[in-house]
Amino acid sequence: MRRTDFWRRMEHVFGSAYARSVAADQVLPQLDGRTVEQAFAGGEETAAVWRAVCQAYADRVPGTLR
């Protein structure tokens, strides 16, 4: 998954402004207690980060984006 696809999906799920806030502020247990931004900075693959977001926000992410 390309990073641009990741952000497109994040914006679809959370809205353009809130997506960046979620990425910067929400610590996800699925990312070993890191935020999305920290996971990317640590070299985590984009697809793995997206899977973590899907798990953490299962009620918000539509099945078509999983």
Coordinates of C-alpha atoms in Angstrom, one line a residue:
M1 CA 0.0 0.0 0.0
R2 CA 1.3 3.4 -0.9
R3 CA 1.4 6.1 1.8
T4 CA -1.0 8.3 -0.4
D5 CA -3.5 5.4 -0.4
F6 CA -3.2 5.2 3.4
W7 CA -4.0 9.0 3.8
R8 CA -6.8 8.8 1.3
R9 CA -8.4 6.0 3.4
M10 CA -7.7 7.9 6.7
E11 CA -9.4 11.0 5.3
H12 CA -12.4 8.9 4.1
V13 CA -12.9 7.4 7.5
F14 CA -12.1 10.3 9.8
G15 CA -12.4 13.4 7.6
S16 CA -9.5 15.5 6.3
A17 CA -8.7 17.4 9.5
Y18 CA -9.4 14.7 12.1
A19 CA -7.3 12.1 10.2
R20 CA -4.1 13.9 10.9
S21 CA -5.1 14.4 14.5
V22 CA -5.8 10.7 14.9
A23 CA -2.4 9.9 13.3
A24 CA -0.6 12.3 15.6
D25 CA -2.4 11.8 18.9
Q26 CA -4.0 8.4 19.2
V27 CA -1.7 5.7 20.7
L28 CA -2.7 2.3 19.3
P29 CA -2.0 -0.9 21.2
Q30 CA -1.8 -2.6 17.8
L31 CA 1.3 -0.5 17.1
D32 CA 3.0 -1.4 20.3
G33 CA 1.7 1.7 22.0
R34 CA 2.8 4.1 19.3
T35 CA 0.9 6.6 17.2
V36 CA 0.6 6.2 13.4
E37 CA 3.2 8.9 13.0
Q38 CA 5.6 7.2 15.4
A39 CA 5.1 3.9 13.6
F40 CA 5.9 5.4 10.3
A41 CA 8.9 7.2 11.8
G42 CA 10.1 3.8 13.1
G43 CA 9.9 2.2 9.7
E44 CA 6.7 0.3 10.0
E45 CA 5.2 -0.7 6.7
T46 CA 2.2 1.3 5.5
A47 CA -0.1 -1.8 5.1
A48 CA 0.7 -2.9 8.7
V49 CA -0.2 0.5 10.0
W50 CA -3.4 0.5 8.1
R51 CA -4.3 -3.0 9.5
A52 CA -3.7 -1.6 13.0
V53 CA -6.0 1.4 12.3
C54 CA -8.7 -1.0 11.0
Q55 CA -8.4 -3.1 14.2
A56 CA -8.4 -0.1 16.5
Y57 CA -11.4 1.5 14.8
A58 CA -13.3 -1.5 13.5
D59 CA -16.6 0.3 14.1
R60 CA -15.6 3.2 11.8
V61 CA -13.7 1.6 9.0
P62 CA -16.0 0.2 6.3
G63 CA -15.4 -3.3 5.0
T64 CA -14.7 -1.9 1.5
L65 CA -11.5 -0.2 2.9
R66 CA -10.1 -3.1 4.9

